[in-house]
Amino acid sequence: ISPEFRDQVEMLMAVAFVDAEELLYEIENKLDGALLDGDHETPLPEFASYADAMLGDISLSFATLFNAVGSLADDDLEWAEAQRLATLKQVAETGLHRLFNLHLQSLRDHFGQWYEKTLDDPSSEVSDQKASNRMRQEAARRAEEEFTKAAFGAVPSVCRHPDGELCEEMASLYSCVETLKGLLEDMYEATLSRGLEEEELHEIMDVSAEDEMSDKESNTQLSHAPSRVGLRQLIKNIKEKRKQRGQARWYERLTGKALLIGVNYVQGWIVLQALRREARKRDLAMPKFPLF
């Protein structure tokens, strides 16, 4: 490889990484803005367009260099092409991948909240249980389809199967399967929580003096539990224990407290955004290390 040509390529790569850092910061700001602007629109449907534009600029800068240099030996051209793909891969598997995961989480939250609002909409209430089940199934189907469409649409073109240049290397990184499973679990738990009878919910929230000692003993046992029990399992435990014993106990109240914690999700999300804004301010004062 010509030393002069090698220096030119390496300089181009360094500039490309710096430019990518700035563009990633702009995309992250757009993600934050989409979350804060409103709850009714799908968050940042242009995510893939912004990612494609950034990665396309990198490829274009290499093409411009090739044209400026003129004729190149086959070895030089092959080496330079490998550096172009390595640059794209470095950006795609680091900063851009992090933003893609943030975007998937935003989509999960958006469609999960939309499903919950559909369940809670007074105009959608029906007296017939079969009609109610059909309404819930239709809402869940629509949320799943819209999430899948938005998630696959957010994958950058170079990482998209089957024609993307990096689809083989990036396929696992740019998968939405796990986030989709999380959305389905969110909707299932939301459905179960709304299936509790009002009388049962009052019993769950009713803390008596007699049960306080039971709470302490049970919490001591829970502190040694090998894993966290999910909301879905807790609700299932409530229904099983009620059939056996009839009276609500500490584990039922624990489920009620978990439901209340879930109601505070929005407050936690607002705090998260504030922390991220503070982190960006610190980045401006003390910039991160570049990607190279």
XYZ file of C-alpha atoms in Angstrom:
292
model
C 0.000 0.000 0.000
C 1.293 3.455 -0.912
C 2.330 5.329 2.270
C 0.782 8.538 0.963
C -2.506 6.843 0.103
C -2.549 5.088 3.484
C -2.138 8.440 5.234
C -5.005 9.911 3.240
C -7.339 7.044 4.107
C -6.435 7.111 7.782
C -6.998 10.869 7.909
C -10.364 10.406 6.208
C -11.345 7.763 8.769
C -10.406 10.052 11.667
C -12.537 12.869 10.245
C -15.408 10.444 9.598
C -15.426 9.321 13.238
C -15.480 12.904 14.503
C -18.337 13.812 12.147
C -20.205 10.671 13.197
C -19.971 11.682 16.866
C -21.586 15.034 16.087
C -24.353 13.443 14.007
C -25.045 10.828 16.681
C -25.441 13.619 19.206
C -27.958 15.316 16.897
C -29.919 12.089 16.443
C -30.011 11.565 20.215
C -31.399 15.083 20.632
C -34.099 14.257 18.106
C -34.954 11.094 20.058
C -35.283 13.119 23.252
C -37.397 15.715 21.489
C -39.709 13.075 20.045
C -40.297 11.658 23.524
C -41.124 15.041 24.993
C -43.222 16.456 22.163
C -46.260 14.194 22.443
C -47.717 10.814 23.252
C -49.919 10.389 20.201
C -47.296 10.089 17.453
C -44.871 7.228 16.828
C -41.455 8.376 18.162
C -39.051 9.552 15.449
C -40.168 7.555 12.383
C -37.241 9.192 10.520
C -34.632 7.356 12.618
C -33.484 5.129 9.735
C -33.289 8.126 7.381
C -30.959 9.961 9.749
C -28.827 6.843 10.233
C -28.659 6.185 6.473
C -27.626 9.775 5.803
C -24.784 9.554 8.333
C -23.467 6.229 7.055
C -23.966 7.349 3.459
C -21.752 10.389 4.064
C -18.960 8.067 5.175
C -19.181 5.988 1.996
C -19.414 9.150 -0.094
C -16.247 10.562 1.450
C -14.361 7.388 0.497
C -15.721 7.532 -3.052
C -14.644 11.179 -3.322
C -11.123 10.245 -2.219
C -10.952 7.415 -4.743
C -11.952 9.775 -7.555
C -9.445 12.396 -6.437
C -6.560 9.923 -6.337
C -7.370 8.555 -9.777
C -6.181 5.119 -10.791
C -5.390 2.787 -7.932
C -3.686 -0.564 -7.804
C -5.953 -3.483 -7.079
C -4.291 -4.033 -3.691
C -4.744 -0.365 -2.753
C -8.380 -0.378 -3.793
C -9.120 -3.612 -1.940
C -7.449 -2.321 1.208
C -9.280 1.023 1.035
C -12.628 -0.719 0.538
C -11.947 -2.845 3.616
C -11.247 0.354 5.587
C -14.528 1.861 4.410
C -16.485 -1.164 5.613
C -14.536 -1.186 8.884
C -15.447 2.466 9.436
C -19.124 1.804 8.772
C -19.046 -1.209 11.086
C -17.335 0.731 13.879
C -19.995 3.452 13.817
C -22.897 1.024 13.377
C -21.942 -1.290 16.243
C -21.137 1.423 18.794
C -22.874 4.788 18.944
C -25.577 4.077 16.390
C -26.432 0.726 17.953
C -26.856 2.417 21.337
C -29.296 4.918 19.846
C -31.145 2.135 18.035
C -31.751 0.372 21.349
C -32.984 3.630 22.888
C -35.333 4.029 19.956
C -36.663 0.481 20.351
C -37.336 1.154 24.023
C -39.197 4.336 23.082
C -41.321 2.351 20.640
C -42.022 -0.289 23.283
C -43.095 2.364 25.781
C -45.197 4.184 23.194
C -47.210 1.192 22.015
C -47.450 -0.261 25.514
C -48.943 2.996 26.775
C -51.256 3.140 23.768
C -52.529 -0.354 24.616
C -53.134 0.603 28.248
C -54.997 3.742 27.218
C -57.167 1.630 24.923
C -58.051 -0.669 27.810
C -58.857 2.309 30.040
C -60.847 4.245 27.436
C -64.449 4.534 28.747
C -65.802 4.553 25.192
C -64.321 1.071 24.610
C -66.043 -0.515 27.612
C -68.559 -3.210 26.787
C -70.771 -5.267 29.054
C -70.319 -8.512 27.148
C -67.164 -10.395 28.200
C -66.606 -11.925 24.758
C -66.792 -8.526 23.094
C -64.377 -7.152 25.692
C -61.914 -9.949 24.962
C -62.173 -9.302 21.225
C -61.501 -5.614 21.813
C -58.383 -6.420 23.857
C -57.128 -8.923 21.297
C -57.585 -6.438 18.470
C -55.761 -3.722 20.430
C -52.892 -6.114 21.223
C -52.663 -7.236 17.587
C -52.545 -3.648 16.350
C -49.904 -2.638 18.918
C -47.738 -5.618 17.936
C -48.064 -4.931 14.205
C -47.359 -1.217 14.524
C -44.343 -1.834 16.754
C -42.919 -4.419 14.350
C -43.403 -2.100 11.387
C -41.734 0.825 13.160
C -38.879 -1.296 14.563
C -37.936 -2.945 11.266
C -38.282 0.397 9.523
C -35.717 1.898 11.918
C -32.933 -0.529 10.935
C -30.266 1.284 8.858
C -30.138 0.150 5.230
C -26.569 -1.188 5.422
C -27.623 -3.427 8.342
C -30.914 -4.551 6.845
C -31.425 -8.089 5.584
C -30.846 -9.260 2.877
C -29.224 -6.490 0.810
C -27.308 -4.478 3.399
C -23.533 -4.495 3.147
C -23.242 -5.274 6.863
C -26.388 -7.355 7.310
C -24.502 -10.531 8.219
C -22.333 -8.854 10.868
C -25.079 -6.574 12.219
C -28.129 -8.863 12.083
C -27.999 -9.810 15.763
C -27.289 -6.258 16.933
C -30.189 -4.758 15.005
C -32.817 -7.282 16.017
C -36.080 -6.186 17.622
C -37.144 -9.648 18.842
C -36.266 -9.153 22.516
C -37.935 -5.752 22.677
C -41.034 -7.153 21.005
C -41.163 -9.924 23.619
C -40.945 -7.223 26.277
C -43.863 -5.350 24.723
C -45.982 -8.510 24.640
C -45.200 -9.141 28.317
C -46.111 -5.527 29.139
C -49.480 -5.900 27.432
C -50.146 -9.256 29.076
C -49.415 -7.875 32.531
C -51.543 -4.786 31.823
C -54.419 -7.053 30.821
C -54.040 -9.194 33.950
C -53.844 -6.200 36.257
C -57.110 -4.849 34.854
C -58.694 -8.267 35.343
C -58.554 -7.929 39.134
C -61.956 -7.393 40.664
C -62.486 -4.106 42.469
C -63.223 -5.845 45.773
C -60.007 -7.842 45.485
C -58.001 -4.696 44.777
C -59.377 -3.063 47.938
C -58.333 -6.113 49.935
C -54.847 -5.933 48.458
C -54.465 -2.297 49.507
C -55.934 -2.841 53.007
C -53.007 -3.124 55.457
C -54.121 -4.290 58.895
C -52.113 -4.238 62.091
C -52.428 -7.991 62.338
C -50.630 -8.462 59.027
C -47.693 -6.151 59.756
C -45.745 -8.883 61.558
C -46.486 -11.262 58.706
C -45.091 -8.669 56.299
C -41.814 -8.466 58.203
C -41.389 -12.236 58.361
C -42.265 -12.659 54.712
C -39.967 -9.830 53.617
C -37.130 -11.522 55.489
C -37.769 -14.668 53.502
C -38.029 -12.705 50.266
C -34.626 -11.109 50.878
C -33.070 -14.572 50.442
C -35.038 -15.406 47.297
C -32.807 -16.363 44.337
C -34.643 -14.163 41.804
C -37.213 -11.388 41.503
C -40.821 -12.460 41.128
C -42.504 -10.644 38.247
C -45.857 -8.905 38.371
C -47.441 -11.565 36.197
C -46.413 -14.317 38.639
C -47.589 -12.294 41.622
C -51.043 -11.830 40.118
C -51.187 -15.536 39.327
C -50.284 -16.256 42.952
C -53.130 -14.039 44.139
C -55.732 -15.956 42.176
C -54.380 -19.340 43.246
C -54.172 -18.416 46.941
C -57.625 -16.845 46.964
C -59.099 -20.129 45.762
C -57.295 -21.975 48.549
C -57.617 -19.560 51.476
C -60.149 -16.898 50.511
C -58.574 -14.018 52.444
C -55.995 -11.574 51.073
C -52.548 -11.795 52.707
C -49.194 -10.010 52.443
C -48.397 -11.265 48.938
C -51.640 -9.780 47.643
C -50.820 -6.403 49.146
C -47.372 -6.674 47.597
C -48.988 -6.951 44.176
C -51.052 -3.841 44.886
C -47.915 -1.952 45.808
C -46.280 -3.141 42.586
C -49.247 -1.791 40.647
C -48.873 1.578 42.346
C -45.187 1.619 41.497
C -46.108 1.015 37.871
C -48.363 4.073 37.948
C -45.289 6.168 38.796
C -43.557 5.114 35.568
C -44.050 8.507 33.945
C -42.402 10.278 36.871
C -39.393 7.995 36.590
C -39.215 8.617 32.863
C -39.152 12.389 33.386
C -36.301 12.012 35.873
C -34.408 9.882 33.336
C -34.704 12.597 30.719
C -33.409 15.177 33.170
C -30.401 12.988 33.955
C -29.666 12.533 30.274
C -29.788 16.287 29.716
C -27.341 16.789 32.575
C -25.069 14.145 31.061
C -25.051 16.006 27.740
C -24.106 19.207 29.516
C -21.162 17.397 31.079
C -20.185 16.054 27.648
C -20.046 19.595 26.307
C -17.734 20.633 29.143
C -15.643 17.461 28.894
C -16.128 15.755 25.489
C -16.124 11.979 25.222
C -13.242 10.094 23.644
C -13.736 9.721 19.885
C -14.760 6.366 18.434
C -11.315 5.606 16.987
